[in-house]
PDB file of N, CA and C in Angstrom:
ATOM      1  N   MET A  85      39.151  75.393 -93.673  1.00 65.00           N
ATOM      2  CA  MET A  85      39.893  76.610 -93.408  1.00 65.00           C
ATOM      3  C   MET A  85      41.212  76.227 -92.720  1.00 65.00           C
ATOM      4  N   PRO A  86      42.331  76.816 -93.128  1.00 78.00           N
ATOM      5  CA  PRO A  86      43.601  76.471 -92.517  1.00 78.00           C
ATOM      6  C   PRO A  86      43.703  76.971 -91.074  1.00 78.00           C
ATOM      7  N   ASP A  87      44.476  76.262 -90.280  1.00 83.00           N
ATOM      8  CA  ASP A  87      44.678  76.627 -88.875  1.00 83.00           C
ATOM      9  C   ASP A  87      45.926  77.494 -88.794  1.00 83.00           C
ATOM     10  N   LEU A  88      45.756  78.801 -88.786  1.00 86.00           N
ATOM     11  CA  LEU A  88      46.882  79.735 -88.772  1.00 86.00           C
ATOM     12  C   LEU A  88      47.164  80.216 -87.361  1.00 86.00           C
ATOM     13  N   LYS A  89      48.438  80.481 -87.060  1.00 89.00           N
ATOM     14  CA  LYS A  89      48.788  81.049 -85.746  1.00 89.00           C
ATOM     15  C   LYS A  89      48.300  82.471 -85.598  1.00 89.00           C
ATOM     16  N   LEU A  90      48.320  83.211 -86.683  1.00 85.00           N
ATOM     17  CA  LEU A  90      47.857  84.595 -86.661  1.00 85.00           C
ATOM     18  C   LEU A  90      46.362  84.637 -86.828  1.00 85.00           C
ATOM     19  N   GLY A  91      45.673  85.201 -85.858  1.00 83.00           N
ATOM     20  CA  GLY A  91      44.227  85.326 -85.946  1.00 83.00           C
ATOM     21  C   GLY A  91      43.829  86.432 -86.900  1.00 83.00           C
ATOM     22  N   LYS A  92      42.555  86.558 -87.128  1.00 85.00           N
ATOM     23  CA  LYS A  92      42.039  87.624 -87.988  1.00 85.00           C
ATOM     24  C   LYS A  92      42.366  88.967 -87.371  1.00 85.00           C
ATOM     25  N   LEU A  93      42.879  89.864 -88.204  1.00 85.00           N
ATOM     26  CA  LEU A  93      43.259  91.189 -87.719  1.00 85.00           C
ATOM     27  C   LEU A  93      42.002  91.973 -87.315  1.00 85.00           C
ATOM     28  N   PRO A  94      42.123  92.789 -86.260  1.00 88.00           N
ATOM     29  CA  PRO A  94      40.972  93.600 -85.834  1.00 88.00           C
ATOM     30  C   PRO A  94      40.699  94.727 -86.830  1.00 88.00           C
ATOM     31  N   ASP A  95      39.546  95.318 -86.714  1.00 91.00           N
ATOM     32  CA  ASP A  95      39.185  96.458 -87.563  1.00 91.00           C
ATOM     33  C   ASP A  95      40.188  97.601 -87.335  1.00 91.00           C
ATOM     34  N   ARG A  96      40.815  98.021 -88.406  1.00 90.00           N
ATOM     35  CA  ARG A  96      41.792  99.102 -88.311  1.00 90.00           C
ATOM     36  C   ARG A  96      41.372 100.346 -89.052  1.00 90.00           C
ATOM     37  N   THR A  97      40.072 100.482 -89.266  1.00 94.00           N
ATOM     38  CA  THR A  97      39.551 101.675 -89.947  1.00 94.00           C
ATOM     39  C   THR A  97      39.761 102.879 -89.052  1.00 94.00           C
ATOM     40  N   PRO A  98      40.497 103.879 -89.540  1.00 92.00           N
ATOM     41  CA  PRO A  98      40.753 105.048 -88.697  1.00 92.00           C
ATOM     42  C   PRO A  98      39.456 105.824 -88.407  1.00 92.00           C
ATOM     43  N   ILE A  99      39.366 106.361 -87.213  1.00 93.00           N
ATOM     44  CA  ILE A  99      38.220 107.167 -86.800  1.00 93.00           C
ATOM     45  C   ILE A  99      38.762 108.535 -86.401  1.00 93.00           C
ATOM     46  N   LYS A 100      38.249 109.564 -87.034  1.00 93.00           N
ATOM     47  CA  LYS A 100      38.682 110.919 -86.756  1.00 93.00           C
ATOM     48  C   LYS A 100      37.950 111.431 -85.512  1.00 93.00           C
ATOM     49  N   LEU A 101      38.688 112.038 -84.599  1.00 93.00           N
ATOM     50  CA  LEU A 101      38.136 112.557 -83.345  1.00 93.00           C
ATOM     51  C   LEU A 101      38.668 113.978 -83.161  1.00 93.00           C
ATOM     52  N   ALA A 102      37.777 114.909 -82.966  1.00 95.00           N
ATOM     53  CA  ALA A 102      38.161 116.303 -82.709  1.00 95.00           C
ATOM     54  C   ALA A 102      37.974 116.609 -81.248  1.00 95.00           C
ATOM     55  N   ILE A 103      39.008 117.199 -80.608  1.00 95.00           N
ATOM     56  CA  ILE A 103      38.916 117.576 -79.220  1.00 95.00           C
ATOM     57  C   ILE A 103      39.436 118.995 -79.041  1.00 95.00           C
ATOM     58  N   THR A 104      39.074 119.600 -77.925  1.00 97.00           N
ATOM     59  CA  THR A 104      39.593 120.910 -77.567  1.00 97.00           C
ATOM     60  C   THR A 104      40.435 120.719 -76.308  1.00 97.00           C
ATOM     61  N   ILE A 105      41.639 121.265 -76.324  1.00 97.00           N
ATOM     62  CA  ILE A 105      42.529 121.133 -75.159  1.00 97.00           C
ATOM     63  C   ILE A 105      42.966 122.501 -74.673  1.00 97.00           C
ATOM     64  N   THR A 106      43.479 122.525 -73.432  1.00 98.00           N
ATOM     65  CA  THR A 106      43.933 123.791 -72.848  1.00 98.00           C
ATOM     66  C   THR A 106      45.286 124.161 -73.422  1.00 98.00           C
ATOM     67  N   PRO A 107      45.638 125.429 -73.341  1.00 98.00           N
ATOM     68  CA  PRO A 107      46.978 125.842 -73.795  1.00 98.00           C
ATOM     69  C   PRO A 107      48.100 125.139 -73.044  1.00 98.00           C
ATOM     70  N   ASP A 108      47.906 124.866 -71.751  1.00 98.00           N
ATOM     71  CA  ASP A 108      48.922 124.152 -70.978  1.00 98.00           C
ATOM     72  C   ASP A 108      49.132 122.738 -71.490  1.00 98.00           C
ATOM     73  N   LEU A 109      48.043 122.064 -71.830  1.00 98.00           N
ATOM     74  CA  LEU A 109      48.184 120.720 -72.377  1.00 98.00           C
ATOM     75  C   LEU A 109      48.852 120.753 -73.746  1.00 98.00           C
ATOM     76  N   GLN A 110      48.522 121.710 -74.563  1.00 98.00           N
ATOM     77  CA  GLN A 110      49.151 121.838 -75.886  1.00 98.00           C
ATOM     78  C   GLN A 110      50.668 122.047 -75.716  1.00 98.00           C
ATOM     79  N   ALA A 111      51.044 122.901 -74.759  1.00 98.00           N
ATOM     80  CA  ALA A 111      52.471 123.151 -74.524  1.00 98.00           C
ATOM     81  C   ALA A 111      53.172 121.862 -74.061  1.00 98.00           C
ATOM     82  N   ALA A 112      52.503 121.092 -73.185  1.00 98.00           N
ATOM     83  CA  ALA A 112      53.069 119.857 -72.685  1.00 98.00           C
ATOM     84  C   ALA A 112      53.227 118.836 -73.834  1.00 98.00           C
ATOM     85  N   LEU A 113      52.242 118.782 -74.707  1.00 97.00           N
ATOM     86  CA  LEU A 113      52.306 117.854 -75.848  1.00 97.00           C
ATOM     87  C   LEU A 113      53.433 118.252 -76.806  1.00 97.00           C
ATOM     88  N   GLN A 114      53.592 119.531 -77.031  1.00 98.00           N
ATOM     89  CA  GLN A 114      54.689 120.019 -77.876  1.00 98.00           C
ATOM     90  C   GLN A 114      56.044 119.682 -77.256  1.00 98.00           C
ATOM     91  N   ALA A 115      56.148 119.870 -75.938  1.00 97.00           N
ATOM     92  CA  ALA A 115      57.374 119.523 -75.230  1.00 97.00           C
ATOM     93  C   ALA A 115      57.668 118.031 -75.351  1.00 97.00           C
ATOM     94  N   TYR A 116      56.624 117.222 -75.200  1.00 97.00           N
ATOM     95  CA  TYR A 116      56.794 115.759 -75.342  1.00 97.00           C
ATOM     96  C   TYR A 116      57.287 115.404 -76.729  1.00 97.00           C
ATOM     97  N   ALA A 117      56.694 116.021 -77.746  1.00 97.00           N
ATOM     98  CA  ALA A 117      57.108 115.754 -79.128  1.00 97.00           C
ATOM     99  C   ALA A 117      58.576 116.141 -79.335  1.00 97.00           C
ATOM    100  N   SER A 118      59.001 117.235 -78.730  1.00 97.00           N
ATOM    101  CA  SER A 118      60.399 117.679 -78.837  1.00 97.00           C
ATOM    102  C   SER A 118      61.333 116.680 -78.154  1.00 97.00           C
ATOM    103  N   ILE A 119      60.967 116.228 -76.976  1.00 97.00           N
ATOM    104  CA  ILE A 119      61.801 115.264 -76.255  1.00 97.00           C
ATOM    105  C   ILE A 119      61.790 113.912 -76.989  1.00 97.00           C
ATOM    106  N   TYR A 120      60.671 113.554 -77.569  1.00 96.00           N
ATOM    107  CA  TYR A 120      60.565 112.325 -78.371  1.00 96.00           C
ATOM    108  C   TYR A 120      61.538 112.406 -79.535  1.00 96.00           C
ATOM    109  N   ALA A 121      61.602 113.552 -80.212  1.00 97.00           N
ATOM    110  CA  ALA A 121      62.506 113.720 -81.344  1.00 97.00           C
ATOM    111  C   ALA A 121      63.957 113.624 -80.897  1.00 97.00           C
ATOM    112  N   GLN A 122      64.275 114.163 -79.753  1.00 97.00           N
ATOM    113  CA  GLN A 122      65.632 114.067 -79.237  1.00 97.00           C
ATOM    114  C   GLN A 122      65.978 112.597 -78.896  1.00 97.00           C
ATOM    115  N   ALA A 123      65.028 111.883 -78.325  1.00 97.00           N
ATOM    116  CA  ALA A 123      65.273 110.508 -77.920  1.00 97.00           C
ATOM    117  C   ALA A 123      65.416 109.556 -79.110  1.00 97.00           C
ATOM    118  N   TYR A 124      64.602 109.743 -80.132  1.00 96.00           N
ATOM    119  CA  TYR A 124      64.548 108.795 -81.261  1.00 96.00           C
ATOM    120  C   TYR A 124      65.089 109.329 -82.573  1.00 96.00           C
ATOM    121  N   GLY A 125      65.419 110.631 -82.610  1.00 96.00           N
ATOM    122  CA  GLY A 125      65.955 111.176 -83.849  1.00 96.00           C
ATOM    123  C   GLY A 125      64.961 111.299 -84.975  1.00 96.00           C
ATOM    124  N   VAL A 126      63.679 111.258 -84.620  1.00 96.00           N
ATOM    125  CA  VAL A 126      62.614 111.390 -85.605  1.00 96.00           C
ATOM    126  C   VAL A 126      61.589 112.364 -85.072  1.00 96.00           C
ATOM    127  N   GLU A 127      61.290 113.393 -85.878  1.00 97.00           N
ATOM    128  CA  GLU A 127      60.250 114.339 -85.477  1.00 97.00           C
ATOM    129  C   GLU A 127      58.886 113.823 -85.915  1.00 97.00           C
ATOM    130  N   GLU A 128      58.011 113.659 -84.964  1.00 97.00           N
ATOM    131  CA  GLU A 128      56.655 113.196 -85.248  1.00 97.00           C
ATOM    132  C   GLU A 128      55.675 114.275 -84.810  1.00 97.00           C
ATOM    133  N   PRO A 129      54.652 114.542 -85.614  1.00 97.00           N
ATOM    134  CA  PRO A 129      53.656 115.529 -85.211  1.00 97.00           C
ATOM    135  C   PRO A 129      52.918 115.076 -83.962  1.00 97.00           C
ATOM    136  N   VAL A 130      52.520 116.038 -83.142  1.00 96.00           N
ATOM    137  CA  VAL A 130      51.781 115.725 -81.930  1.00 96.00           C
ATOM    138  C   VAL A 130      50.570 114.862 -82.261  1.00 96.00           C
ATOM    139  N   ALA A 131      49.867 115.183 -83.331  1.00 95.00           N
ATOM    140  CA  ALA A 131      48.655 114.429 -83.705  1.00 95.00           C
ATOM    141  C   ALA A 131      48.949 112.965 -83.962  1.00 95.00           C
ATOM    142  N   ASP A 132      50.197 112.638 -84.398  1.00 95.00           N
ATOM    143  CA  ASP A 132      50.559 111.249 -84.631  1.00 95.00           C
ATOM    144  C   ASP A 132      50.980 110.544 -83.350  1.00 95.00           C
ATOM    145  N   LEU A 133      51.437 111.302 -82.353  1.00 96.00           N
ATOM    146  CA  LEU A 133      51.858 110.710 -81.085  1.00 96.00           C
ATOM    147  C   LEU A 133      50.668 110.456 -80.147  1.00 96.00           C
ATOM    148  N   ILE A 134      49.632 111.276 -80.239  1.00 96.00           N
ATOM    149  CA  ILE A 134      48.503 111.167 -79.303  1.00 96.00           C
ATOM    150  C   ILE A 134      47.840 109.792 -79.288  1.00 96.00           C
ATOM    151  N   PRO A 135      47.517 109.180 -80.441  1.00 93.00           N
ATOM    152  CA  PRO A 135      46.910 107.851 -80.379  1.00 93.00           C
ATOM    153  C   PRO A 135      47.762 106.834 -79.632  1.00 93.00           C
ATOM    154  N   ALA A 136      49.074 106.855 -79.860  1.00 95.00           N
ATOM    155  CA  ALA A 136      49.955 105.918 -79.150  1.00 95.00           C
ATOM    156  C   ALA A 136      50.018 106.237 -77.659  1.00 95.00           C
ATOM    157  N   MET A 137      49.983 107.510 -77.331  1.00 96.00           N
ATOM    158  CA  MET A 137      50.001 107.924 -75.919  1.00 96.00           C
ATOM    159  C   MET A 137      48.733 107.454 -75.215  1.00 96.00           C
ATOM    160  N   LEU A 138      47.597 107.632 -75.865  1.00 95.00           N
ATOM    161  CA  LEU A 138      46.321 107.197 -75.271  1.00 95.00           C
ATOM    162  C   LEU A 138      46.287 105.665 -75.097  1.00 95.00           C
ATOM    163  N   ALA A 139      46.741 104.967 -76.113  1.00 93.00           N
ATOM    164  CA  ALA A 139      46.741 103.493 -76.039  1.00 93.00           C
ATOM    165  C   ALA A 139      47.655 103.033 -74.897  1.00 93.00           C
ATOM    166  N   ALA A 140      48.836 103.632 -74.746  1.00 95.00           N
ATOM    167  CA  ALA A 140      49.754 103.254 -73.684  1.00 95.00           C
ATOM    168  C   ALA A 140      49.157 103.562 -72.312  1.00 95.00           C
ATOM    169  N   PHE A 141      48.469 104.703 -72.209  1.00 96.00           N
ATOM    170  CA  PHE A 141      47.815 105.063 -70.943  1.00 96.00           C
ATOM    171  C   PHE A 141      46.748 104.044 -70.589  1.00 96.00           C
ATOM    172  N   LEU A 142      45.871 103.704 -71.530  1.00 96.00           N
ATOM    173  CA  LEU A 142      44.797 102.762 -71.256  1.00 96.00           C
ATOM    174  C   LEU A 142      45.343 101.378 -70.897  1.00 96.00           C
ATOM    175  N   GLU A 143      46.385 100.937 -71.587  1.00 95.00           N
ATOM    176  CA  GLU A 143      46.986  99.628 -71.310  1.00 95.00           C
ATOM    177  C   GLU A 143      47.629  99.580 -69.921  1.00 95.00           C
ATOM    178  N   SER A 144      48.123 100.738 -69.448  1.00 96.00           N
ATOM    179  CA  SER A 144      48.818 100.774 -68.153  1.00 96.00           C
ATOM    180  C   SER A 144      47.882 101.004 -66.976  1.00 96.00           C
ATOM    181  N   ASP A 145      46.627 101.330 -67.244  1.00 97.00           N
ATOM    182  CA  ASP A 145      45.657 101.584 -66.163  1.00 97.00           C
ATOM    183  C   ASP A 145      45.068 100.240 -65.743  1.00 97.00           C
ATOM    184  N   ARG A 146      45.646  99.640 -64.689  1.00 97.00           N
ATOM    185  CA  ARG A 146      45.232  98.327 -64.260  1.00 97.00           C
ATOM    186  C   ARG A 146      43.779  98.268 -63.831  1.00 97.00           C
ATOM    187  N   GLY A 147      43.291  99.336 -63.185  1.00 97.00           N
ATOM    188  CA  GLY A 147      41.879  99.356 -62.792  1.00 97.00           C
ATOM    189  C   GLY A 147      40.970  99.294 -63.991  1.00 97.00           C
ATOM    190  N   PHE A 148      41.301 100.061 -65.019  1.00 96.00           N
ATOM    191  CA  PHE A 148      40.511 100.044 -66.249  1.00 96.00           C
ATOM    192  C   PHE A 148      40.547  98.684 -66.913  1.00 96.00           C
ATOM    193  N   VAL A 149      41.737  98.092 -66.998  1.00 95.00           N
ATOM    194  CA  VAL A 149      41.884  96.771 -67.644  1.00 95.00           C
ATOM    195  C   VAL A 149      41.051  95.723 -66.916  1.00 95.00           C
ATOM    196  N   ARG A 150      41.103  95.721 -65.583  1.00 95.00           N
ATOM    197  CA  ARG A 150      40.304  94.762 -64.824  1.00 95.00           C
ATOM    198  C   ARG A 150      38.807  94.988 -65.018  1.00 95.00           C
ATOM    199  N   ALA A 151      38.374  96.249 -64.957  1.00 96.00           N
ATOM    200  CA  ALA A 151      36.941  96.555 -65.126  1.00 96.00           C
ATOM    201  C   ALA A 151      36.486  96.175 -66.516  1.00 96.00           C
ATOM    202  N   ARG A 152      37.278  96.427 -67.517  1.00 95.00           N
ATOM    203  CA  ARG A 152      36.911  96.106 -68.890  1.00 95.00           C
ATOM    204  C   ARG A 152      36.797  94.585 -69.068  1.00 95.00           C
ATOM    205  N   GLU A 153      37.754  93.854 -68.483  1.00 94.00           N
ATOM    206  CA  GLU A 153      37.670  92.388 -68.538  1.00 94.00           C
ATOM    207  C   GLU A 153      36.402  91.881 -67.837  1.00 94.00           C
ATOM    208  N   ALA A 154      36.082  92.460 -66.710  1.00 95.00           N
ATOM    209  CA  ALA A 154      34.871  92.054 -65.972  1.00 95.00           C
ATOM    210  C   ALA A 154      33.621  92.309 -66.815  1.00 95.00           C
ATOM    211  N   GLN A 155      33.592  93.433 -67.523  1.00 94.00           N
ATOM    212  CA  GLN A 155      32.470  93.734 -68.419  1.00 94.00           C
ATOM    213  C   GLN A 155      32.367  92.688 -69.519  1.00 94.00           C
ATOM    214  N   ARG A 156      33.500  92.349 -70.117  1.00 92.00           N
ATOM    215  CA  ARG A 156      33.535  91.364 -71.201  1.00 92.00           C
ATOM    216  C   ARG A 156      33.045  90.019 -70.736  1.00 92.00           C
ATOM    217  N   ASN A 157      33.446  89.665 -69.508  1.00 94.00           N
ATOM    218  CA  ASN A 157      33.048  88.342 -68.983  1.00 94.00           C
ATOM    219  C   ASN A 157      31.565  88.276 -68.659  1.00 94.00           C
ATOM    220  N   LYS A 158      30.916  89.414 -68.423  1.00 90.00           N
ATOM    221  CA  LYS A 158      29.507  89.446 -68.130  1.00 90.00           C
ATOM    222  C   LYS A 158      28.644  89.261 -69.405  1.00 90.00           C
ATOM    223  N   GLN A 159      29.230  89.622 -70.547  1.00 82.00           N
ATOM    224  CA  GLN A 159      28.486  89.559 -71.816  1.00 82.00           C
ATOM    225  C   GLN A 159      28.408  88.206 -72.384  1.00 82.00           C
TER     226      GLN A 159
END
């Protein structure tokens, strides 16, 4: 097998998730999408922004990242 710099890509199978949110959160998400469109000149649906927002939040939560690494190291 060749020695490639790029490792095997992770599973990218989309998973559909249904949630219920408050009207205040919906308004905030709509406002975010509007400001995003102003900043980047591209209108994206809230549903398309949410996965990226969640990923950015999880990556920025240092406590979560440390705890997750600790769990991985125990396995």
